[in-house]
Tab-separated table of N, CA and C in Angstrom:
chain	number	residue	atom	x	y	z
H	10	THR	N	1.572	-5.921	-16.218
H	10	THR	CA	2.639	-6.752	-15.690
H	10	THR	C	3.148	-7.664	-16.794
H	11	SER	N	4.439	-7.826	-16.850
H	11	SER	CA	5.010	-8.716	-17.860
H	11	SER	C	4.747	-10.167	-17.477
H	12	PRO	N	4.692	-11.048	-18.455
H	12	PRO	CA	4.481	-12.473	-18.150
H	12	PRO	C	5.575	-13.037	-17.230
H	13	PHE	N	6.803	-12.568	-17.411
H	13	PHE	CA	7.896	-13.038	-16.558
H	13	PHE	C	7.666	-12.631	-15.100
H	14	ALA	N	7.265	-11.375	-14.881
H	14	ALA	CA	7.007	-10.895	-13.517
H	14	ALA	C	5.827	-11.644	-12.901
H	15	TRP	N	4.780	-11.901	-13.693
H	15	TRP	CA	3.622	-12.632	-13.204
H	15	TRP	C	4.033	-14.041	-12.770
H	16	LEU	N	4.805	-14.734	-13.606
H	16	LEU	CA	5.270	-16.076	-13.245
H	16	LEU	C	6.158	-16.051	-12.013
H	17	ARG	N	7.025	-15.058	-11.942
H	17	ARG	CA	7.934	-14.941	-10.803
H	17	ARG	C	7.160	-14.767	-9.494
H	18	THR	N	6.143	-13.887	-9.490
H	18	THR	CA	5.366	-13.696	-8.259
H	18	THR	C	4.586	-14.955	-7.904
H	19	ARG	N	4.055	-15.651	-8.898
H	19	ARG	CA	3.323	-16.899	-8.612
H	19	ARG	C	4.266	-17.952	-8.031
H	20	PHE	N	5.504	-17.982	-8.510
H	20	PHE	CA	6.507	-18.900	-7.964
H	20	PHE	C	6.787	-18.562	-6.497
H	21	TYR	N	6.919	-17.272	-6.185
H	21	TYR	CA	7.144	-16.858	-4.791
H	21	TYR	C	5.955	-17.225	-3.906
H	22	TYR	N	4.732	-17.083	-4.404
H	22	TYR	CA	3.554	-17.476	-3.619
H	22	TYR	C	3.587	-18.969	-3.319
H	23	LEU	N	4.022	-19.747	-4.300
H	23	LEU	CA	4.166	-21.183	-4.085
H	23	LEU	C	5.212	-21.461	-3.001
H	24	LEU	N	6.341	-20.773	-3.048
H	24	LEU	CA	7.376	-20.939	-2.019
H	24	LEU	C	6.864	-20.548	-0.638
H	25	ILE	N	6.088	-19.470	-0.566
H	25	ILE	CA	5.526	-19.045	0.721
H	25	ILE	C	4.641	-20.143	1.284
H	26	ARG	N	3.785	-20.721	0.431
H	26	ARG	CA	2.897	-21.793	0.894
H	26	ARG	C	3.671	-23.050	1.271
H	27	LEU	N	4.700	-23.378	0.509
H	27	LEU	CA	5.455	-24.603	0.787
H	27	LEU	C	6.339	-24.503	2.026
H	28	TYR	N	6.982	-23.348	2.231
H	28	TYR	CA	8.002	-23.248	3.270
H	28	TYR	C	7.651	-22.368	4.468
H	29	PHE	N	6.652	-21.506	4.339
H	29	PHE	CA	6.379	-20.570	5.429
H	29	PHE	C	4.970	-20.690	5.995
H	30	ASP	N	3.960	-20.688	5.124
H	30	ASP	CA	2.571	-20.654	5.579
H	30	ASP	C	1.711	-21.418	4.586
H	31	GLN	N	1.324	-22.634	4.957
H	31	GLN	CA	0.549	-23.479	4.048
H	31	GLN	C	-0.845	-22.920	3.774
H	32	GLU	N	-1.315	-22.005	4.616
H	32	GLU	CA	-2.637	-21.408	4.453
H	32	GLU	C	-2.596	-20.111	3.646
H	33	PHE	N	-1.409	-19.685	3.207
H	33	PHE	CA	-1.289	-18.410	2.501
H	33	PHE	C	-2.106	-18.412	1.220
H	34	SER	N	-2.860	-17.326	1.034
H	34	SER	CA	-3.655	-17.133	-0.172
H	34	SER	C	-3.478	-15.688	-0.611
H	35	ILE	N	-3.079	-15.475	-1.851
H	35	ILE	CA	-2.877	-14.109	-2.332
H	35	ILE	C	-4.200	-13.357	-2.377
H	36	GLU	N	-5.294	-14.047	-2.626
H	36	GLU	CA	-6.593	-13.394	-2.640
H	36	GLU	C	-6.940	-12.866	-1.253
H	37	GLU	N	-6.741	-13.684	-0.228
H	37	GLU	CA	-7.010	-13.258	1.149
H	37	GLU	C	-6.038	-12.158	1.574
H	38	PHE	N	-4.770	-12.297	1.194
H	38	PHE	CA	-3.782	-11.267	1.515
H	38	PHE	C	-4.179	-9.936	0.877
H	39	THR	N	-4.613	-9.964	-0.377
H	39	THR	CA	-5.012	-8.751	-1.090
H	39	THR	C	-6.203	-8.080	-0.411
H	40	ARG	N	-7.183	-8.872	0.024
H	40	ARG	CA	-8.334	-8.298	0.748
H	40	ARG	C	-7.867	-7.591	2.019
H	41	GLY	N	-6.977	-8.235	2.775
H	41	GLY	CA	-6.451	-7.624	3.994
H	41	GLY	C	-5.606	-6.397	3.706
H	42	ALA	N	-4.824	-6.436	2.629
H	42	ALA	CA	-3.983	-5.297	2.255
H	42	ALA	C	-4.847	-4.098	1.870
H	43	LYS	N	-5.957	-4.338	1.158
H	43	LYS	CA	-6.863	-3.250	0.788
H	43	LYS	C	-7.469	-2.612	2.037
H	44	GLN	N	-7.867	-3.440	2.998
H	44	GLN	CA	-8.428	-2.901	4.236
H	44	GLN	C	-7.378	-2.096	4.991
H	45	ALA	N	-6.159	-2.638	5.091
H	45	ALA	CA	-5.079	-1.933	5.784
H	45	ALA	C	-4.766	-0.610	5.084
H	46	PHE	N	-4.693	-0.625	3.769
H	46	PHE	CA	-4.436	0.594	2.998
H	46	PHE	C	-5.495	1.647	3.284
H	47	SER	N	-6.762	1.251	3.278
H	47	SER	CA	-7.848	2.189	3.523
H	47	SER	C	-7.740	2.785	4.923
H	48	VAL	N	-7.525	1.959	5.929
H	48	VAL	CA	-7.427	2.436	7.313
H	48	VAL	C	-6.221	3.361	7.484
H	49	VAL	N	-5.059	2.919	7.026
H	49	VAL	CA	-3.831	3.701	7.201
H	49	VAL	C	-3.912	5.019	6.436
H	50	SER	N	-4.412	4.989	5.209
H	50	SER	CA	-4.486	6.230	4.425
H	50	SER	C	-5.418	7.244	5.082
H	51	LYS	N	-6.523	6.782	5.654
H	51	LYS	CA	-7.442	7.695	6.349
H	51	LYS	C	-6.784	8.277	7.599
H	52	LEU	N	-6.075	7.437	8.360
H	52	LEU	CA	-5.395	7.935	9.567
H	52	LEU	C	-4.302	8.937	9.203
H	53	LEU	N	-3.600	8.688	8.109
H	53	LEU	CA	-2.596	9.650	7.642
H	53	LEU	C	-3.263	10.978	7.297
H	54	SER	N	-4.368	10.898	6.595
H	54	SER	CA	-5.093	12.096	6.179
H	54	SER	C	-5.574	12.904	7.381
H	55	GLN	N	-5.943	12.208	8.444
H	55	GLN	CA	-6.451	12.860	9.655
H	55	GLN	C	-5.341	13.212	10.646
H	56	ARG	N	-4.102	12.930	10.284
H	56	ARG	CA	-2.932	13.169	11.150
H	56	ARG	C	-3.012	12.403	12.469
H	57	LYS	N	-3.611	11.244	12.462
H	57	LYS	CA	-3.715	10.406	13.663
H	57	LYS	C	-2.612	9.351	13.637
H	58	LEU	N	-1.382	9.812	13.585
H	58	LEU	CA	-0.237	8.925	13.427
H	58	LEU	C	-0.004	8.036	14.641
H	59	GLU	N	-0.445	8.478	15.819
H	59	GLU	CA	-0.255	7.664	17.025
H	59	GLU	C	-1.040	6.348	16.955
H	60	LEU	N	-2.058	6.284	16.107
H	60	LEU	CA	-2.856	5.064	15.959
H	60	LEU	C	-2.235	4.070	14.976
H	61	LEU	N	-1.103	4.444	14.381
H	61	LEU	CA	-0.458	3.584	13.384
H	61	LEU	C	0.650	2.703	13.956
H	62	ASP	N	0.914	2.814	15.255
H	62	ASP	CA	2.038	2.099	15.870
H	62	ASP	C	2.059	0.597	15.574
H	63	GLU	N	0.923	-0.058	15.625
H	63	GLU	CA	0.866	-1.504	15.418
H	63	GLU	C	0.837	-1.900	13.941
H	64	LEU	N	0.586	-0.939	13.060
H	64	LEU	CA	0.423	-1.249	11.639
H	64	LEU	C	1.638	-0.903	10.783
H	65	VAL	N	2.383	0.128	11.204
H	65	VAL	CA	3.471	0.674	10.394
H	65	VAL	C	4.781	0.567	11.169
H	66	SER	N	5.863	0.240	10.468
H	66	SER	CA	7.163	0.125	11.128
H	66	SER	C	7.575	1.469	11.735
H	67	PRO	N	8.342	1.447	12.832
H	67	PRO	CA	8.764	2.699	13.471
H	67	PRO	C	9.563	3.619	12.540
H	68	GLU	N	10.377	3.050	11.665
H	68	GLU	CA	11.173	3.860	10.735
H	68	GLU	C	10.282	4.625	9.765
H	69	VAL	N	9.296	3.953	9.225
H	69	VAL	CA	8.374	4.586	8.283
H	69	VAL	C	7.529	5.622	9.018
H	70	LEU	N	7.111	5.299	10.219
H	70	LEU	CA	6.299	6.223	11.000
H	70	LEU	C	7.043	7.526	11.275
H	71	GLN	N	8.326	7.444	11.561
H	71	GLN	CA	9.121	8.636	11.815
H	71	GLN	C	9.191	9.533	10.571
H	72	VAL	N	9.405	8.925	9.420
H	72	VAL	CA	9.454	9.694	8.165
H	72	VAL	C	8.090	10.328	7.880
H	73	LEU	N	7.016	9.563	8.120
H	73	LEU	CA	5.669	10.085	7.871
H	73	LEU	C	5.358	11.289	8.755
H	74	LYS	N	5.789	11.249	10.022
H	74	LYS	CA	5.533	12.363	10.936
H	74	LYS	C	6.126	13.656	10.380
H	75	GLU	N	7.319	13.555	9.813
H	75	GLU	CA	7.962	14.735	9.241
H	75	GLU	C	7.226	15.216	7.987
H	76	LYS	N	6.875	14.284	7.105
H	76	LYS	CA	6.254	14.654	5.833
H	76	LYS	C	4.830	15.172	6.001
H	77	ILE	N	4.046	14.519	6.849
H	77	ILE	CA	2.635	14.890	7.020
H	77	ILE	C	2.508	16.309	7.556
H	78	SER	N	3.412	16.697	8.456
H	78	SER	CA	3.320	18.034	9.049
H	78	SER	C	3.563	19.138	8.015
H	79	LEU	N	4.221	18.812	6.905
H	79	LEU	CA	4.537	19.808	5.882
H	79	LEU	C	3.528	19.856	4.733
H	80	LEU	N	2.594	18.917	4.706
H	80	LEU	CA	1.654	18.829	3.586
H	80	LEU	C	0.561	19.899	3.648
H	81	PRO	N	0.215	20.456	2.490
H	81	PRO	CA	-0.972	21.319	2.457
H	81	PRO	C	-2.225	20.466	2.671
H	82	ASP	N	-3.303	21.088	3.144
H	82	ASP	CA	-4.531	20.351	3.445
H	82	ASP	C	-5.054	19.556	2.251
H	83	SER	N	-4.974	20.115	1.053
H	83	SER	CA	-5.497	19.416	-0.126
H	83	SER	C	-4.736	18.111	-0.372
H	84	HIS	N	-3.423	18.110	-0.185
H	84	HIS	CA	-2.643	16.896	-0.367
H	84	HIS	C	-2.936	15.885	0.740
H	85	ARG	N	-3.109	16.379	1.961
H	85	ARG	CA	-3.443	15.483	3.072
H	85	ARG	C	-4.794	14.827	2.831
H	86	ASP	N	-5.773	15.611	2.383
H	86	ASP	CA	-7.100	15.065	2.081
H	86	ASP	C	-7.024	14.002	0.988
H	87	ALA	N	-6.123	14.186	0.042
H	87	ALA	CA	-6.000	13.255	-1.087
H	87	ALA	C	-5.386	11.918	-0.688
H	88	LEU	N	-4.805	11.833	0.497
H	88	LEU	CA	-4.231	10.563	0.954
H	88	LEU	C	-5.303	9.533	1.283
H	89	ALA	N	-6.463	9.989	1.741
H	89	ALA	CA	-7.520	9.093	2.228
H	89	ALA	C	-8.163	8.299	1.096
H	90	ALA	N	-8.299	7.002	1.323
H	90	ALA	CA	-8.927	6.117	0.330
H	90	ALA	C	-9.984	5.249	1.010
H	91	ASP	N	-11.243	5.478	0.672
H	91	ASP	CA	-12.299	4.566	1.113
H	91	ASP	C	-12.083	3.235	0.421
H	92	ILE	N	-12.412	2.163	1.094
H	92	ILE	CA	-12.217	0.842	0.479
H	92	ILE	C	-13.042	0.725	-0.804
H	93	ASP	N	-14.203	1.377	-0.842
H	93	ASP	CA	-15.049	1.330	-2.045
H	93	ASP	C	-14.508	2.189	-3.180
H	94	SER	N	-13.564	3.087	-2.884
H	94	SER	CA	-13.007	3.947	-3.928
H	94	SER	C	-11.736	3.359	-4.548
H	95	ILE	N	-11.325	2.185	-4.067
H	95	ILE	CA	-10.144	1.525	-4.646
H	95	ILE	C	-10.581	0.875	-5.951
H	96	MET	N	-10.024	1.379	-7.048
H	96	MET	CA	-10.445	0.927	-8.367
H	96	MET	C	-9.684	-0.310	-8.843
H	97	TYR	N	-8.427	-0.405	-8.457
H	97	TYR	CA	-7.592	-1.505	-8.949
H	97	TYR	C	-6.472	-1.748	-7.946
H	98	THR	N	-6.132	-2.997	-7.767
H	98	THR	CA	-5.048	-3.403	-6.867
H	98	THR	C	-4.238	-4.482	-7.559
H	99	THR	N	-2.943	-4.392	-7.442
H	99	THR	CA	-2.086	-5.443	-7.990
H	99	THR	C	-0.866	-5.626	-7.098
H	100	GLU	N	-0.297	-6.799	-7.181
H	100	GLU	CA	0.924	-7.058	-6.427
H	100	GLU	C	2.102	-6.546	-7.245
H	101	GLY	N	3.045	-5.965	-6.560
H	101	GLY	CA	4.284	-5.552	-7.207
H	101	GLY	C	5.336	-6.604	-6.930
H	102	ASP	N	6.404	-6.192	-6.349
H	102	ASP	CA	7.520	-7.080	-6.053
H	102	ASP	C	7.223	-7.962	-4.846
H	103	VAL	N	7.648	-9.219	-4.898
H	103	VAL	CA	7.570	-10.145	-3.773
H	103	VAL	C	8.991	-10.587	-3.470
H	104	ARG	N	9.356	-10.510	-2.194
H	104	ARG	CA	10.719	-10.907	-1.807
H	104	ARG	C	10.671	-11.830	-0.602
H	105	ILE	N	11.552	-12.816	-0.617
H	105	ILE	CA	11.769	-13.709	0.522
H	105	ILE	C	13.236	-13.571	0.873
H	106	TYR	N	13.523	-13.284	2.137
H	106	TYR	CA	14.931	-13.132	2.495
H	106	TYR	C	15.168	-13.487	3.958
H	107	TYR	N	16.428	-13.727	4.254
H	107	TYR	CA	16.890	-14.048	5.596
H	107	TYR	C	17.895	-12.981	5.998
H	108	ASP	N	17.840	-12.540	7.267
H	108	ASP	CA	18.857	-11.579	7.698
H	108	ASP	C	20.065	-12.344	8.245
H	109	ASP	N	21.054	-11.614	8.762
H	109	ASP	CA	22.300	-12.231	9.230
H	109	ASP	C	22.087	-13.183	10.405
H	110	ASP	N	20.998	-13.008	11.149
H	110	ASP	CA	20.710	-13.872	12.298
H	110	ASP	C	19.815	-15.054	11.929
H	111	GLY	N	19.530	-15.239	10.635
H	111	GLY	CA	18.697	-16.352	10.195
H	111	GLY	C	17.202	-16.102	10.327
H	112	ILE	N	16.819	-14.858	10.567
H	112	ILE	CA	15.399	-14.531	10.673
H	112	ILE	C	14.816	-14.437	9.266
H	113	LYS	N	13.660	-15.095	9.053
H	113	LYS	CA	13.033	-15.178	7.734
H	113	LYS	C	11.957	-14.113	7.578
H	114	PHE	N	11.991	-13.433	6.429
H	114	PHE	CA	11.025	-12.387	6.134
H	114	PHE	C	10.427	-12.594	4.745
H	115	VAL	N	9.178	-12.155	4.605
H	115	VAL	CA	8.519	-12.070	3.297
H	115	VAL	C	8.006	-10.647	3.163
H	116	SER	N	8.256	-10.023	2.014
H	116	SER	CA	7.752	-8.681	1.711
H	116	SER	C	6.948	-8.738	0.425
H	117	ILE	N	5.796	-8.078	0.447
H	117	ILE	CA	4.950	-7.988	-0.741
H	117	ILE	C	4.589	-6.524	-0.946
H	118	LEU	N	4.926	-5.999	-2.112
H	118	LEU	CA	4.587	-4.628	-2.463
H	118	LEU	C	3.235	-4.642	-3.163
H	119	MET	N	2.301	-3.845	-2.635
H	119	MET	CA	0.969	-3.744	-3.230
H	119	MET	C	0.796	-2.352	-3.827
H	120	CYS	N	0.217	-2.313	-5.027
H	120	CYS	CA	-0.026	-1.052	-5.733
H	120	CYS	C	-1.536	-0.838	-5.802
H	121	PHE	N	-1.969	0.357	-5.402
H	121	PHE	CA	-3.391	0.687	-5.342
H	121	PHE	C	-3.678	1.894	-6.230
H	122	TRP	N	-4.808	1.856	-6.935
H	122	TRP	CA	-5.323	2.993	-7.687
H	122	TRP	C	-6.686	3.307	-7.079
H	123	TYR	N	-6.882	4.562	-6.668
H	123	TYR	CA	-8.119	4.911	-5.977
H	123	TYR	C	-8.619	6.288	-6.413
H	124	LEU	N	-9.928	6.470	-6.282
H	124	LEU	CA	-10.558	7.749	-6.592
H	124	LEU	C	-10.666	8.578	-5.327
H	125	ASN	N	-10.395	9.887	-5.455
H	125	ASN	CA	-10.467	10.780	-4.312
H	125	ASN	C	-10.971	12.130	-4.791
H	126	GLY	N	-11.860	12.729	-4.017
H	126	GLY	CA	-12.451	14.006	-4.396
H	126	GLY	C	-11.761	15.221	-3.818
H	127	ALA	N	-10.530	15.087	-3.335
H	127	ALA	CA	-9.810	16.232	-2.762
H	127	ALA	C	-9.637	17.328	-3.803
H	128	ASN	N	-9.527	18.539	-3.342
H	128	ASN	CA	-9.400	19.697	-4.219
H	128	ASN	C	-7.932	19.885	-4.613
H	129	LEU	N	-7.474	19.067	-5.536
H	129	LEU	CA	-6.092	19.144	-6.008
H	129	LEU	C	-6.017	19.965	-7.282
H	130	PRO	N	-4.913	20.661	-7.484
H	130	PRO	CA	-4.742	21.355	-8.764
H	130	PRO	C	-4.567	20.339	-9.896
H	131	ASP	N	-4.822	20.771	-11.124
H	131	ASP	CA	-4.653	19.877	-12.271
H	131	ASP	C	-3.209	19.409	-12.398
H	132	GLU	N	-2.301	20.273	-12.088
H	132	GLU	CA	-0.878	19.933	-12.126
H	132	GLU	C	-0.352	20.018	-10.705
H	133	VAL	N	0.414	19.025	-10.315
H	133	VAL	CA	1.022	19.045	-8.991
H	133	VAL	C	2.514	19.257	-9.150
H	134	PRO	N	3.225	19.562	-8.057
H	134	PRO	CA	4.668	19.811	-8.183
H	134	PRO	C	5.383	18.720	-8.968
H	135	GLY	N	6.352	19.120	-9.736
H	135	GLY	CA	7.094	18.171	-10.552
H	135	GLY	C	6.520	18.047	-11.945
H	136	GLY	N	5.445	18.781	-12.233
H	136	GLY	CA	4.871	18.764	-13.570
H	136	GLY	C	4.069	17.526	-13.890
H	137	ALA	N	3.740	16.713	-12.896
H	137	ALA	CA	3.001	15.484	-13.145
H	137	ALA	C	1.507	15.794	-13.287
H	138	LYS	N	0.876	15.142	-14.208
H	138	LYS	CA	-0.554	15.324	-14.445
H	138	LYS	C	-1.335	14.415	-13.509
H	139	VAL	N	-2.390	14.948	-12.898
H	139	VAL	CA	-3.287	14.153	-12.071
H	139	VAL	C	-4.506	13.833	-12.920
H	140	PHE	N	-4.853	12.565	-13.028
H	140	PHE	CA	-6.000	12.167	-13.831
H	140	PHE	C	-7.278	12.529	-13.109
H	141	GLN	N	-8.224	13.089	-13.858
H	141	GLN	CA	-9.500	13.496	-13.279
H	141	GLN	C	-10.628	12.759	-13.982
H	142	ILE	N	-11.654	12.454	-13.208
H	142	ILE	CA	-12.850	11.819	-13.735
H	142	ILE	C	-14.022	12.659	-13.273
H	143	VAL	N	-14.932	12.989	-14.180
H	143	VAL	CA	-16.088	13.810	-13.835
H	143	VAL	C	-17.326	12.924	-13.881
H	144	PHE	N	-18.112	12.952	-12.790
H	144	PHE	CA	-19.347	12.184	-12.688
H	144	PHE	C	-20.532	13.138	-12.741
H	145	GLY	N	-21.613	12.725	-13.377
H	145	GLY	CA	-22.834	13.511	-13.395
H	145	GLY	C	-22.897	14.472	-14.567
H	146	ASP	N	-23.999	15.232	-14.614
H	146	ASP	CA	-24.169	16.214	-15.680
H	146	ASP	C	-23.640	17.574	-15.220
H	147	GLU	N	-23.836	18.593	-16.019
H	147	GLU	CA	-23.304	19.928	-15.729
H	147	GLU	C	-23.749	20.470	-14.370
H	148	SER	N	-25.000	20.210	-13.982
H	148	SER	CA	-25.512	20.785	-12.740
H	148	SER	C	-25.036	20.031	-11.496
H	149	THR	N	-24.728	18.766	-11.645
H	149	THR	CA	-24.342	17.967	-10.476
H	149	THR	C	-22.961	17.343	-10.628
H	150	LYS	N	-22.140	17.896	-11.478
H	150	LYS	CA	-20.879	17.220	-11.757
H	150	LYS	C	-19.967	17.206	-10.528
H	151	GLU	N	-19.305	16.088	-10.388
H	151	GLU	CA	-18.394	15.849	-9.271
H	151	GLU	C	-17.060	15.415	-9.844
H	152	LYS	N	-15.993	16.104	-9.456
H	152	LYS	CA	-14.668	15.801	-9.986
H	152	LYS	C	-13.914	14.918	-8.987
H	153	LYS	N	-13.354	13.834	-9.493
H	153	LYS	CA	-12.533	12.943	-8.672
H	153	LYS	C	-11.190	12.764	-9.364
H	154	HIS	N	-10.181	12.539	-8.562
H	154	HIS	CA	-8.838	12.291	-9.073
H	154	HIS	C	-8.526	10.810	-8.934
H	155	LEU	N	-7.877	10.255	-9.942
H	155	LEU	CA	-7.396	8.886	-9.873
H	155	LEU	C	-5.948	8.953	-9.390
H	156	LEU	N	-5.723	8.457	-8.179
H	156	LEU	CA	-4.413	8.537	-7.538
H	156	LEU	C	-3.844	7.145	-7.325
H	157	THR	N	-2.541	7.082	-7.104
H	157	THR	CA	-1.887	5.798	-6.854
H	157	THR	C	-1.172	5.831	-5.513
H	158	ALA	N	-0.989	4.641	-4.967
H	158	ALA	CA	-0.225	4.485	-3.732
H	158	ALA	C	0.431	3.116	-3.753
H	159	ASN	N	1.609	3.032	-3.157
H	159	ASN	CA	2.335	1.765	-3.034
H	159	ASN	C	2.619	1.529	-1.558
H	160	TYR	N	2.185	0.379	-1.068
H	160	TYR	CA	2.428	0.007	0.323
H	160	TYR	C	3.131	-1.347	0.316
H	161	GLU	N	4.220	-1.427	1.064
H	161	GLU	CA	4.934	-2.700	1.181
H	161	GLU	C	4.607	-3.322	2.534
H	162	PHE	N	4.199	-4.580	2.496
H	162	PHE	CA	3.847	-5.328	3.691
H	162	PHE	C	4.939	-6.364	3.952
H	163	GLN	N	5.356	-6.462	5.217
H	163	GLN	CA	6.409	-7.401	5.582
H	163	GLN	C	5.952	-8.231	6.776
H	164	ARG	N	6.323	-9.492	6.749
H	164	ARG	CA	6.006	-10.385	7.866
H	164	ARG	C	7.216	-11.243	8.161
H	165	GLU	N	7.480	-11.416	9.449
H	165	GLU	CA	8.545	-12.322	9.868
H	165	GLU	C	7.963	-13.723	9.990
H	166	PHE	N	8.668	-14.703	9.419
H	166	PHE	CA	8.200	-16.091	9.451
H	166	PHE	C	9.099	-16.992	10.289
H	167	THR	N	9.938	-16.409	11.129
H	167	THR	CA	10.753	-17.203	12.029
H	167	THR	C	9.826	-17.845	13.058
H	168	GLU	N	10.128	-19.076	13.456
H	168	GLU	CA	9.284	-19.768	14.417
H	168	GLU	C	9.165	-18.956	15.700
H	169	GLY	N	7.928	-18.794	16.179
H	169	GLY	CA	7.675	-18.035	17.394
H	169	GLY	C	7.366	-16.567	17.161
H	170	ALA	N	7.544	-16.087	15.941
H	170	ALA	CA	7.265	-14.671	15.631
H	170	ALA	C	5.754	-14.449	15.527
H	171	LYS	N	5.323	-13.216	15.821
H	171	LYS	CA	3.911	-12.871	15.684
H	171	LYS	C	3.498	-12.970	14.215
H	172	PRO	N	2.309	-13.484	13.949
H	172	PRO	CA	1.868	-13.657	12.553
H	172	PRO	C	1.244	-12.396	11.959
H	173	ASP	N	1.833	-11.245	12.236
H	173	ASP	CA	1.280	-9.976	11.765
H	173	ASP	C	2.099	-9.414	10.616
H	174	TRP	N	1.392	-8.819	9.663
H	174	TRP	CA	2.043	-8.093	8.578
H	174	TRP	C	2.211	-6.643	9.017
H	175	THR	N	3.367	-6.064	8.727
H	175	THR	CA	3.666	-4.677	9.061
H	175	THR	C	3.951	-3.920	7.768
H	176	ILE	N	3.504	-2.683	7.705
H	176	ILE	CA	3.771	-1.851	6.529
H	176	ILE	C	5.157	-1.234	6.689
H	177	THR	N	6.033	-1.537	5.739
H	177	THR	CA	7.428	-1.082	5.824
H	177	THR	C	7.775	-0.030	4.770
H	178	ARG	N	6.816	0.308	3.936
H	178	ARG	CA	7.028	1.384	2.962
H	178	ARG	C	5.667	1.938	2.557
H	179	ILE	N	5.571	3.256	2.534
H	179	ILE	CA	4.349	3.939	2.106
H	179	ILE	C	4.753	5.012	1.107
H	180	GLU	N	4.185	4.914	-0.082
H	180	GLU	CA	4.438	5.911	-1.126
H	180	GLU	C	3.102	6.364	-1.708
H	181	HIS	N	2.907	7.656	-1.690
H	181	HIS	CA	1.788	8.285	-2.391
H	181	HIS	C	2.444	9.257	-3.361
H	182	PRO	N	2.772	8.782	-4.570
H	182	PRO	CA	3.490	9.646	-5.525
H	182	PRO	C	2.775	10.979	-5.739
H	183	ARG	N	3.578	12.040	-5.789
H	183	ARG	CA	3.145	13.412	-6.011
H	183	ARG	C	2.421	14.013	-4.818
H	184	LEU	N	2.162	13.225	-3.774
H	184	LEU	CA	1.510	13.754	-2.586
H	184	LEU	C	2.473	13.770	-1.387
H	185	LEU	N	3.134	12.655	-1.162
H	185	LEU	CA	4.048	12.517	-0.015
H	185	LEU	C	5.488	12.536	-0.478
H	186	GLU	N	5.908	13.583	-1.149
H	186	GLU	CA	7.279	13.616	-1.629
H	186	GLU	C	8.085	14.641	-0.890
């Protein structure tokens, strides 16, 4: 992350605490985002989309229903991320905005890197290379892929709104395209 982007996101976190939620903590948000990512990615992998109604926006859910039905099993398996297999998490873009009716929203894009043992080819469509990590010796070697995912979380901060974060964008590059 560039120093400018880092400062910009820290400024937005300060604005969130000052004007929307005095208890907001990026560390606590990140812990919750990792848990949500793990749960949602596993449900996607298992095609249990009906269980995502409260977690994912209806628009995203509709797109996912179409994409998941077309995925080969190996790509579907690669969507699942155990919370312990998440190697790195960082915040991407943070946005604060108001719609035409004065409703206040905050969106935070989270980027996840996770290990997955799905049986993926070395090259996936589009010519992109999938990073592989091998654990163990020759007799017990286990191959894992280092995959990425981007999930955008949005919350309405208008007075009286439910204090829940909703996932408004799900991207698993090279898997859900």
